[in-house]
Coordinates of C-alpha atoms and ligand atoms in Angstrom, one line a residue:
M673 CA -16.6 4.2 4.4
H674 CA -16.9 2.3 1.2
T675 CA -15.8 -0.9 0.0
Y676 CA -13.3 -0.6 -2.9
H677 CA -12.3 -3.8 -4.9
G678 CA -8.7 -4.2 -6.4
S679 CA -6.7 -6.4 -8.3
C680 CA -3.5 -6.9 -10.5
H681 CA -3.1 -6.6 -14.1
C682 CA -3.9 -10.4 -14.8
G683 CA -6.9 -10.2 -12.5
R684 CA -5.6 -13.4 -10.5
V685 CA -4.7 -11.2 -7.1
R686 CA -8.1 -9.8 -5.9
F687 CA -8.5 -7.8 -2.8
E688 CA -11.4 -5.3 -1.1
A689 CA -10.7 -2.6 1.3
E690 CA -13.0 -0.5 3.2
L691 CA -11.7 2.7 3.4
E692 CA -12.4 6.7 2.9
L693 CA -10.3 7.7 0.0
T694 CA -9.4 10.9 1.1
Y695 CA -5.6 11.0 0.2
V696 CA -2.7 8.8 -1.3
S697 CA 0.8 8.6 0.0
E698 CA 3.6 8.6 -2.1
C699 CA 7.1 7.2 -0.5
N700 CA 10.8 8.1 -1.8
C701 CA 12.1 4.9 -0.7
S702 CA 14.2 2.7 -3.0
I703 CA 11.5 0.7 -3.7
C704 CA 8.2 2.9 -3.7
R705 CA 9.8 5.1 -6.5
K706 CA 10.8 3.0 -8.6
K707 CA 7.2 1.0 -8.5
G708 CA 5.5 4.3 -8.5
I709 CA 3.1 3.2 -5.6
L710 CA 0.1 5.2 -4.1
H711 CA -0.4 4.0 -0.7
H712 CA -3.5 4.5 1.3
R713 CA -3.2 2.6 5.0
V714 CA -6.0 0.0 5.8
P715 CA -6.1 -1.8 9.1
P716 CA -6.4 -5.8 8.7
E717 CA -10.0 -5.8 9.6
R718 CA -10.5 -3.7 6.5
F719 CA -8.5 -5.8 3.9
R720 CA -9.7 -9.1 2.5
L721 CA -7.6 -10.9 0.1
L722 CA -9.8 -12.4 -2.4
G723 CA -8.1 -14.6 -4.7
G724 CA -4.6 -15.2 -5.8
Q725 CA -2.8 -16.4 -2.7
E726 CA -1.1 -19.0 -4.7
V727 CA 0.4 -16.3 -7.6
L728 CA 1.2 -13.8 -4.6
R729 CA 4.9 -13.2 -3.8
T730 CA 6.6 -11.2 -1.2
Y731 CA 9.7 -9.6 -1.5
R732 CA 11.6 -8.0 1.5
F733 CA 15.0 -6.1 1.6
N734 CA 17.4 -4.2 3.9
T735 CA 15.7 -5.0 7.3
G736 CA 13.3 -7.4 5.9
T737 CA 10.4 -6.2 8.1
A738 CA 8.1 -4.4 5.4
Q739 CA 6.2 -7.1 3.1
H740 CA 6.0 -5.9 -0.4
H741 CA 3.2 -8.3 -2.0
F742 CA 3.1 -8.7 -5.8
C743 CA 1.5 -10.9 -8.5
S744 CA 4.3 -13.5 -9.8
V745 CA 2.3 -13.6 -13.0
C746 CA 1.8 -9.9 -14.3
G747 CA 4.3 -8.4 -11.5
I748 CA 2.0 -5.8 -10.2
H749 CA 2.2 -4.7 -6.7
T750 CA -0.9 -4.8 -4.9
H751 CA -0.4 -4.3 -1.0
T752 CA 2.1 -3.8 1.7
N753 CA 2.8 -4.4 5.2
P754 CA 4.8 -1.3 6.1
R755 CA 7.8 -1.7 8.1
A756 CA 6.4 1.3 10.2
D757 CA 3.8 -1.4 10.9
P758 CA 3.9 -4.9 9.7
S759 CA 0.2 -5.5 11.2
Q760 CA -1.3 -2.9 9.1
F761 CA -1.9 -2.9 5.3
T762 CA -1.2 -0.3 2.7
I763 CA -3.1 -0.9 -0.6
N764 CA -1.7 0.1 -3.9
V765 CA -4.2 2.7 -5.2
R766 CA -3.3 2.6 -8.9
C767 CA -4.9 -1.0 -8.3
L768 CA -8.1 0.0 -7.3
D769 CA -10.5 -1.2 -10.5
D770 CA -13.6 0.8 -9.3
V771 CA -11.9 4.4 -9.1
D772 CA -11.4 7.0 -11.5
L773 CA -7.9 8.3 -9.9
D774 CA -8.1 11.3 -12.6
A775 CA -11.4 12.4 -11.4
L776 CA -10.6 12.5 -7.6
T777 CA -9.1 15.4 -6.0
L778 CA -6.9 13.4 -3.2
E779 CA -4.8 14.8 -0.7
R780 CA -1.3 13.9 -1.9
R781 CA 0.9 13.2 1.4
T782 CA 4.5 11.8 0.9
F783 CA 6.6 9.7 3.3
D784 CA 10.3 10.1 3.3
G785 CA 11.2 6.8 3.0
R786 CA 14.8 7.8 2.1
N787 CA 15.2 8.9 5.8
W788 CA 13.3 6.1 6.9
E789 CA 14.2 6.6 10.8
Q790 CA 13.8 10.4 11.0
A791 CA 10.5 9.9 8.9
V792 CA 8.8 7.4 11.0
K793 CA 9.7 9.6 14.4
E794 CA 8.1 12.5 12.7
W795 CA 4.8 10.5 11.7
R796 CA 4.8 8.9 15.1
E797 CA 4.9 12.3 16.8
R798 CA 1.9 13.4 14.5
K799 CA -0.7 10.7 15.5
Ligands
ZN2231 ZN1 -1.3 -11.0 -11.9

């Protein structure tokens, strides 16, 4: 387990998260595909927002369950509370400042968010 630091583009939103960066997960749902988010799931006790609470905005759509958090100054998406389990976080690995993504060999998982009900069913069965 390693503590990573992440931020939005303007630096107002800052977070840290403890994780084992072995994989990134790409979701093909309507918002993740457009944003290009690389997700990594972290439980709430391993995620800490260090700054930027006042500029963070939350976007919801469809069922309104998932919370897509982004900086209202620079527009960068830093983290999500996913629809499959809103008590958990997924961080946007692209926002990590102490990681050279190009230098890492990471397992690339995919989540079929376009077919969310089926994808979650399969994901829960695998757990
Ligand atoms: Zn920002």
